[in-house]
Short mmCIF file of C-alpha atoms in Angstrom, two decimals:
data_model
loop_
_atom_site.label_atom_id
_atom_site.label_comp_id
_atom_site.label_asym_id
_atom_site.label_seq_id
_atom_site.Cartn_x
_atom_site.Cartn_y
_atom_site.Cartn_z
CA UNK A 1 91.47 114.51 120.83
CA UNK A 2 94.19 113.52 118.27
CA UNK A 3 96.43 116.68 116.93
CA UNK A 4 95.77 116.61 112.57
CA UNK A 5 92.01 116.18 113.95
CA UNK A 6 91.14 118.97 116.59
CA UNK A 7 90.18 122.25 115.95
CA UNK A 8 91.45 125.19 115.70
CA UNK A 9 88.49 128.06 115.46
CA UNK A 10 90.66 130.77 114.96
CA UNK A 11 92.38 129.67 112.16
CA UNK A 12 89.96 127.13 110.23
CA UNK A 13 88.21 127.76 107.42
CA UNK A 14 84.87 129.14 108.11
CA UNK A 15 82.96 129.36 105.11
CA UNK A 16 79.86 130.74 103.54
CA UNK A 17 76.75 129.93 105.31
CA UNK A 18 73.24 130.13 103.38
CA UNK A 19 69.99 128.90 105.54
CA UNK A 20 71.57 126.26 106.83
CA UNK A 21 73.65 125.15 104.14
CA UNK A 22 77.45 126.17 104.47
CA UNK A 23 79.87 126.03 101.41
CA UNK A 24 83.60 125.26 101.76
CA UNK A 25 85.05 126.63 98.50
CA UNK A 26 89.69 126.51 99.42
CA UNK A 27 92.51 126.74 97.08
CA UNK A 28 95.97 125.14 96.98
CA UNK A 29 99.50 125.50 95.19
CA UNK A 30 102.63 123.07 95.38
CA UNK A 31 105.52 123.01 94.37
CA UNK A 32 107.72 119.46 94.86
CA UNK A 33 111.34 118.18 94.05
CA UNK A 34 111.53 114.35 93.06
CA UNK A 35 114.28 113.05 92.47
CA UNK A 36 112.95 109.55 90.29
CA UNK A 37 110.06 110.85 88.81
CA UNK A 38 109.43 106.95 86.93
CA UNK A 39 110.16 105.32 89.63
CA UNK A 40 113.41 103.84 88.30
CA UNK A 41 116.40 100.91 89.05
CA UNK A 42 119.25 103.57 86.94
CA UNK A 43 119.33 106.47 85.35
CA UNK A 44 117.07 108.33 87.78
CA UNK A 45 114.93 111.57 86.39
CA UNK A 46 114.44 114.29 88.08
CA UNK A 47 111.79 117.26 87.70
CA UNK A 48 109.82 120.12 88.72
CA UNK A 49 106.11 119.74 89.94
CA UNK A 50 103.72 122.30 90.69
CA UNK A 51 100.18 121.01 91.63
CA UNK A 52 97.18 123.51 91.42
CA UNK A 53 94.08 122.41 94.12
CA UNK A 54 91.00 123.47 93.45
CA UNK A 55 88.10 122.28 95.94
CA UNK A 56 84.55 123.25 97.12
CA UNK A 57 82.48 121.09 99.88
CA UNK A 58 79.02 122.27 100.74
CA UNK A 59 77.68 120.71 103.81
CA UNK A 60 74.87 120.81 105.98
CA UNK A 61 73.27 119.07 109.00
CA UNK A 62 70.02 119.28 110.45
CA UNK A 63 68.00 117.30 113.07
CA UNK A 64 67.60 113.49 111.87
CA UNK A 65 70.81 114.06 109.25
CA UNK A 66 72.47 115.89 106.72
CA UNK A 67 74.22 115.76 103.27
CA UNK A 68 77.51 116.75 101.37
CA UNK A 69 78.39 116.99 98.30
CA UNK A 70 82.53 118.39 97.15
CA UNK A 71 83.98 118.69 93.78
CA UNK A 72 87.90 118.74 93.84
CA UNK A 73 91.06 118.84 91.27
CA UNK A 74 94.47 118.43 91.42
CA UNK A 75 96.49 119.73 88.05
CA UNK A 76 100.00 118.55 88.20
CA UNK A 77 102.30 120.66 86.09
CA UNK A 78 105.94 119.33 85.64
CA UNK A 79 108.65 121.94 84.32
CA UNK A 80 111.19 119.01 81.78
CA UNK A 81 108.92 116.08 81.77
CA UNK A 82 105.40 117.01 79.96
CA UNK A 83 104.44 114.05 79.12
CA UNK A 84 103.63 113.71 82.85
CA UNK A 85 101.48 116.83 82.73
CA UNK A 86 98.19 115.09 85.12
CA UNK A 87 94.09 116.15 85.68
CA UNK A 88 93.03 114.28 88.80
CA UNK A 89 89.07 114.27 88.72
CA UNK A 90 86.47 114.26 91.13
CA UNK A 91 83.15 114.56 92.31
CA UNK A 92 81.46 112.84 95.43
CA UNK A 93 77.88 113.11 97.71
CA UNK A 94 76.73 111.65 100.47
CA UNK A 95 73.87 111.44 102.86
CA UNK A 96 72.88 110.58 106.64
CA UNK A 97 70.16 109.56 108.15
CA UNK A 98 69.02 108.86 111.43
CA UNK A 99 65.78 106.57 110.52
CA UNK A 100 64.87 105.11 114.11
CA UNK A 101 65.85 105.22 117.85
CA UNK A 102 69.37 104.07 117.23
CA UNK A 103 69.35 103.34 113.05
CA UNK A 104 71.60 105.24 111.24
CA UNK A 105 71.55 104.91 107.18
CA UNK A 106 74.38 106.40 105.31
CA UNK A 107 75.03 106.53 101.89
CA UNK A 108 77.65 107.89 99.46
CA UNK A 109 78.53 107.74 95.38
CA UNK A 110 81.62 109.08 94.06
CA UNK A 111 83.04 110.05 90.10
CA UNK A 112 86.94 110.64 89.84
CA UNK A 113 89.25 110.45 86.98
CA UNK A 114 93.08 109.87 87.85
CA UNK A 115 96.21 109.47 86.56
CA UNK A 116 98.20 105.92 88.02
CA UNK A 117 102.14 107.00 89.99
CA UNK A 118 104.91 105.14 87.79
CA UNK A 119 106.04 103.56 90.87
CA UNK A 120 103.12 101.27 90.68
CA UNK A 121 104.09 97.20 89.81
CA UNK A 122 101.19 97.54 88.08
CA UNK A 123 102.04 100.53 85.24
CA UNK A 124 101.73 100.10 81.45
CA UNK A 125 105.56 101.74 81.10
CA UNK A 126 103.79 103.81 78.89
CA UNK A 127 105.00 107.12 77.11
CA UNK A 128 102.03 108.90 79.10
CA UNK A 129 101.05 107.84 82.67
CA UNK A 130 97.66 105.35 82.54
CA UNK A 131 94.47 107.28 83.36
CA UNK A 132 91.64 105.86 84.71
CA UNK A 133 88.45 106.41 85.33
CA UNK A 134 86.47 105.80 88.81
CA UNK A 135 82.66 105.47 89.61
CA UNK A 136 81.66 103.86 93.25
CA UNK A 137 78.15 104.40 95.65
CA UNK A 138 77.80 102.22 99.07
CA UNK A 139 75.21 102.60 101.44
CA UNK A 140 75.80 101.73 105.20
CA UNK A 141 72.98 100.59 108.26
CA UNK A 142 74.26 100.82 111.92
CA UNK A 143 71.21 100.37 114.87
CA UNK A 144 71.64 100.11 118.15
CA UNK A 145 70.17 97.52 120.73
CA UNK A 146 71.49 98.62 123.90
CA UNK A 147 74.85 97.31 124.30
CA UNK A 148 74.41 96.07 121.07
CA UNK A 149 74.84 97.32 118.05
CA UNK A 150 74.74 96.04 113.78
CA UNK A 151 76.60 97.46 110.98
CA UNK A 152 75.53 96.40 107.60
CA UNK A 153 77.73 97.84 104.65
CA UNK A 154 77.11 97.75 100.60
CA UNK A 155 80.35 98.99 98.04
CA UNK A 156 80.62 98.59 94.47
CA UNK A 157 83.28 100.24 92.52
CA UNK A 158 83.67 99.63 89.20
CA UNK A 159 87.27 100.87 87.33
CA UNK A 160 87.87 101.86 83.73
CA UNK A 161 92.00 102.51 82.61
CA UNK A 162 91.83 103.73 78.92
CA UNK A 163 94.75 102.30 76.76
CA UNK A 164 98.55 104.43 76.50
CA UNK A 165 100.73 104.88 73.94
CA UNK A 166 104.61 102.78 74.20
CA UNK A 167 106.22 104.36 72.18
CA UNK A 168 106.80 101.31 69.43
CA UNK A 169 102.97 100.80 69.64
CA UNK A 170 99.55 100.63 72.32
CA UNK A 171 99.43 99.53 75.29
CA UNK A 172 95.87 98.35 75.72
CA UNK A 173 94.88 98.08 79.47
CA UNK A 174 90.50 97.23 78.80
CA UNK A 175 91.84 93.90 80.44
CA UNK A 176 91.94 95.80 83.67
CA UNK A 177 88.49 96.91 83.49
CA UNK A 178 86.54 95.97 86.13
CA UNK A 179 83.76 95.91 88.87
CA UNK A 180 84.89 95.21 92.94
CA UNK A 181 82.06 94.69 95.19
CA UNK A 182 81.44 93.82 98.91
CA UNK A 183 79.17 93.24 101.33
CA UNK A 184 80.09 93.44 105.57
CA UNK A 185 78.52 92.95 107.95
CA UNK A 186 80.07 93.47 111.87
CA UNK A 187 78.16 92.74 115.10
CA UNK A 188 79.42 94.24 118.41
CA UNK A 189 78.10 94.19 122.07
CA UNK A 190 79.39 96.56 124.65
CA UNK A 191 81.16 94.37 127.78
CA UNK A 192 81.60 97.75 130.17
CA UNK A 193 82.27 100.92 129.11
CA UNK A 194 84.44 101.42 126.79
CA UNK A 195 85.31 98.02 126.16
CA UNK A 196 83.61 95.82 123.26
CA UNK A 197 83.80 92.60 121.71
CA UNK A 198 83.19 92.56 117.43
CA UNK A 199 82.95 89.90 114.86
CA UNK A 200 82.52 90.65 111.22
CA UNK A 201 82.37 89.34 108.10
CA UNK A 202 82.86 90.04 104.39
CA UNK A 203 82.58 89.59 101.11
CA UNK A 204 84.07 90.12 97.77
CA UNK A 205 83.03 89.58 93.98
CA UNK A 206 85.74 90.83 91.61
CA UNK A 207 84.24 90.53 87.51
CA UNK A 208 86.36 91.83 84.65
CA UNK A 209 84.62 93.69 81.54
CA UNK A 210 85.97 90.54 79.48
CA UNK A 211 86.49 87.13 79.50
CA UNK A 212 90.01 87.07 79.46
CA UNK A 213 93.18 89.12 80.14
CA UNK A 214 96.07 89.95 77.47
CA UNK A 215 97.69 86.62 78.89
CA UNK A 216 94.38 84.13 78.48
CA UNK A 217 93.50 84.25 81.85
CA UNK A 218 90.26 84.56 83.44
CA UNK A 219 90.61 86.88 86.37
CA UNK A 220 87.03 86.91 87.83
CA UNK A 221 87.08 85.78 91.25
CA UNK A 222 85.22 85.68 94.95
CA UNK A 223 87.05 85.88 98.38
CA UNK A 224 86.01 86.38 102.49
CA UNK A 225 87.14 87.78 104.93
CA UNK A 226 85.75 86.48 108.77
CA UNK A 227 87.29 88.24 111.93
CA UNK A 228 86.51 88.74 115.31
CA UNK A 229 88.13 91.07 117.87
CA UNK A 230 87.84 93.30 120.70
CA UNK A 231 87.50 98.05 121.45
CA UNK A 232 89.24 99.34 123.21
CA UNK A 233 89.39 103.66 124.93
CA UNK A 234 91.31 103.86 127.44
CA UNK A 235 90.05 106.78 130.10
CA UNK A 236 90.28 109.10 126.14
CA UNK A 237 94.13 108.42 126.00
CA UNK A 238 94.50 105.06 124.24
CA UNK A 239 92.08 103.74 121.65
CA UNK A 240 92.40 100.26 120.40
CA UNK A 241 91.02 98.24 117.95
CA UNK A 242 92.60 94.35 117.30
CA UNK A 243 91.19 91.32 115.21
CA UNK A 244 92.85 88.29 113.93
CA UNK A 245 90.83 85.78 112.31
CA UNK A 246 90.46 84.06 108.40
CA UNK A 247 90.61 85.42 104.27
CA UNK A 248 90.74 83.56 100.93
CA UNK A 249 90.01 84.64 97.11
CA UNK A 250 89.59 81.69 94.30
CA UNK A 251 89.75 82.53 90.97
CA UNK A 252 87.41 81.25 87.48
CA UNK A 253 90.64 80.13 86.02
CA UNK A 254 92.32 77.11 87.74
CA UNK A 255 95.58 77.54 86.76
CA UNK A 256 95.09 80.49 89.34
CA UNK A 257 96.23 79.80 92.67
CA UNK A 258 93.94 80.42 95.15
CA UNK A 259 95.09 82.22 98.68
CA UNK A 260 94.27 81.71 101.87
CA UNK A 261 95.81 82.52 105.58
CA UNK A 262 95.33 84.24 108.24
CA UNK A 263 93.75 88.00 108.70
CA UNK A 264 94.82 90.08 111.61
CA UNK A 265 94.45 93.74 111.75
CA UNK A 266 95.42 97.30 114.04
CA UNK A 267 94.02 100.18 114.65
CA UNK A 268 95.50 101.96 117.50
CA UNK A 269 95.62 105.83 118.41
CA UNK A 270 97.76 107.01 121.83
CA UNK A 271 97.70 110.69 122.99
CA UNK A 272 100.85 110.71 124.85
CA UNK A 273 100.28 114.47 125.47
CA UNK A 274 98.01 116.56 125.49
CA UNK A 275 100.26 117.97 122.28
CA UNK A 276 101.50 114.86 121.39
CA UNK A 277 99.14 112.17 119.47
CA UNK A 278 101.05 108.70 117.72
CA UNK A 279 99.17 106.21 115.76
CA UNK A 280 99.26 103.18 114.60
CA UNK A 281 97.93 101.06 112.08
CA UNK A 282 98.78 97.12 110.30
CA UNK A 283 96.21 94.74 108.17
CA UNK A 284 96.62 92.01 105.41
CA UNK A 285 94.87 92.64 102.57
CA UNK A 286 94.45 90.81 98.57
CA UNK A 287 94.57 93.07 96.74
CA UNK A 288 93.96 92.79 92.41
CA UNK A 289 97.70 93.25 89.99
CA UNK A 290 98.24 93.17 85.95
CA UNK A 291 101.83 91.17 86.45
CA UNK A 292 102.00 88.71 84.21
CA UNK A 293 101.37 85.13 85.59
CA UNK A 294 100.42 86.46 88.87
CA UNK A 295 97.14 85.51 90.26
CA UNK A 296 97.07 88.43 92.74
CA UNK A 297 98.98 89.87 95.30
CA UNK A 298 98.66 89.36 99.65
CA UNK A 299 99.79 92.43 101.52
CA UNK A 300 100.82 92.71 105.00
CA UNK A 301 101.34 96.85 105.51
CA UNK A 302 101.88 98.84 108.68
CA UNK A 303 102.04 102.47 109.36
CA UNK A 304 103.28 104.14 112.39
CA UNK A 305 102.66 108.56 112.49
CA UNK A 306 103.07 111.01 115.51
CA UNK A 307 102.08 114.48 115.10
CA UNK A 308 103.31 117.26 117.80
CA UNK A 309 101.82 120.55 118.45
CA UNK A 310 104.63 122.67 118.97
CA UNK A 311 102.87 125.38 119.06
CA UNK A 312 98.63 126.07 118.28
CA UNK A 313 99.74 127.04 115.02
CA UNK A 314 102.44 124.70 114.07
CA UNK A 315 102.65 121.53 114.03
CA UNK A 316 105.05 118.63 112.99
CA UNK A 317 104.64 115.27 111.87
CA UNK A 318 106.51 111.89 110.98
CA UNK A 319 105.34 109.14 109.33
CA UNK A 320 107.13 105.37 108.60
CA UNK A 321 104.76 102.79 106.54
CA UNK A 322 106.06 99.14 105.18
CA UNK A 323 104.53 96.91 103.02
CA UNK A 324 105.10 93.54 102.18
CA UNK A 325 104.05 92.46 99.12
CA UNK A 326 103.46 88.22 98.48
CA UNK A 327 102.78 87.93 94.38
CA UNK A 328 100.61 84.75 93.72
CA UNK A 329 101.83 82.14 90.71
CA UNK A 330 105.85 84.36 90.70
CA UNK A 331 108.01 83.77 92.37
CA UNK A 332 108.18 88.22 93.21
CA UNK A 333 108.02 89.56 96.64
CA UNK A 334 107.99 93.38 97.25
CA UNK A 335 108.99 95.16 100.22
CA UNK A 336 107.67 98.89 100.19
CA UNK A 337 109.20 101.11 103.11
CA UNK A 338 108.88 105.31 102.73
CA UNK A 339 109.56 107.82 105.99
CA UNK A 340 108.21 111.24 106.22
CA UNK A 341 108.65 114.07 107.98
CA UNK A 342 106.02 117.71 107.67
CA UNK A 343 105.15 120.59 109.11
CA UNK A 344 101.89 122.31 108.58
CA UNK A 345 102.08 126.18 109.32
CA UNK A 346 98.77 127.79 110.37
CA UNK A 347 99.28 131.59 108.62
CA UNK A 348 95.97 133.09 109.16
CA UNK A 349 92.16 132.51 109.13
CA UNK A 350 91.90 129.30 106.02
CA UNK A 351 95.20 130.21 104.95
CA UNK A 352 97.94 126.90 105.58
CA UNK A 353 101.22 126.75 104.25
CA UNK A 354 103.08 122.78 104.71
CA UNK A 355 106.09 121.80 104.29
CA UNK A 356 107.35 117.80 103.41
CA UNK A 357 109.85 115.89 102.98
CA UNK A 358 109.37 112.22 102.12
CA UNK A 359 111.62 108.69 100.75
CA UNK A 360 110.15 105.85 99.31
CA UNK A 361 112.30 102.77 98.90
CA UNK A 362 111.13 99.23 96.88
CA UNK A 363 112.98 96.33 97.26
CA UNK A 364 111.91 93.25 94.59
CA UNK A 365 112.98 90.26 93.04
CA UNK A 366 111.53 91.51 90.01
CA UNK A 367 114.74 92.11 88.08
CA UNK A 368 114.46 95.93 87.46
CA UNK A 369 111.73 96.87 89.91
CA UNK A 370 113.93 98.30 92.72
CA UNK A 371 114.03 102.36 93.01
CA UNK A 372 114.99 104.99 95.44
CA UNK A 373 112.75 108.50 95.28
CA UNK A 374 112.86 111.46 97.29
CA UNK A 375 110.43 114.01 97.27
CA UNK A 376 110.40 117.36 99.00
CA UNK A 377 107.48 119.57 98.62
CA UNK A 378 106.15 123.12 100.25
CA UNK A 379 102.38 123.73 99.60
CA UNK A 380 100.17 126.81 100.12
CA UNK A 381 96.43 126.79 100.76
CA UNK A 382 93.45 129.13 101.35
CA UNK A 383 90.06 128.49 101.96
CA UNK A 384 86.89 130.21 103.04
#
């Protein structure tokens, strides 16, 4: 089992039990130093940030399924740049039910109020961070027929952005409000124990609340992605999923260019030893953007993570990430690189202290879009 997901019964929270329902309350507090709060190319502003993170998870499992619900918050307070203070809140709920022999139904829903990080290319540049609300729901059904498995997934996400003050006026973000829906079908076949092949198709729709954005463009679009691949479990030491295919996205406004091209994805988890896990992911996706003149952006990303259990209660981690973003219809390409190290120390039952350091750097063709940022954090969390 991967190091990060491996249970530690002597340190994991035990929860509060009421019948077959388990409550897992927890409270976290972290202190961070960010040397470039506004992700500026020049004259960076540094500050200390304290974040309080209370949460409550509730779970119940039965013989044919279960349900879960959760509440969480991240309350960020800056020492000097108090206008950057934020309150991120979220609520989630979900169910799982084994409806038929070999068939499982899942459903999830959630509400959240979040804020946009200053490093986002879509940041409005207001005097305060841009807040937005997310309402999401998903449902899935998995049916197995001996070696054959069929899975259908449906999802919807509604995003609503708040207006922000720019100092000289107000930035109207209402043209960013949209509904994102996706429908996916995956069919897989177990060729032999530990090996399977699959084919997958996904339809996606993006529907904006306003017919035209601030630049006069109709950003509604439709797209699809089809791919096929193989999954392999090599004696439990290496699990691998590799796929390749084609993706496209077409926009209602003829002035916005369509996307189409090669799609590929890789997920790998390698247990080098019982104490060390290496995981890697590669993917290519089309993302929404409100950068002026761009219809969207094509992201090609990869991430490598290494986790090592130095002691039963000490876990060391390192990560490298890279993302190339090509903005359609404008001559802008962003390259985002990040690297970080962290350590988790399991103090006692339910108590954990963590420390991390991360470097993020972006180079871009756009004027003023380059930035470099270093963040160092210490976090304490206690859960019952």
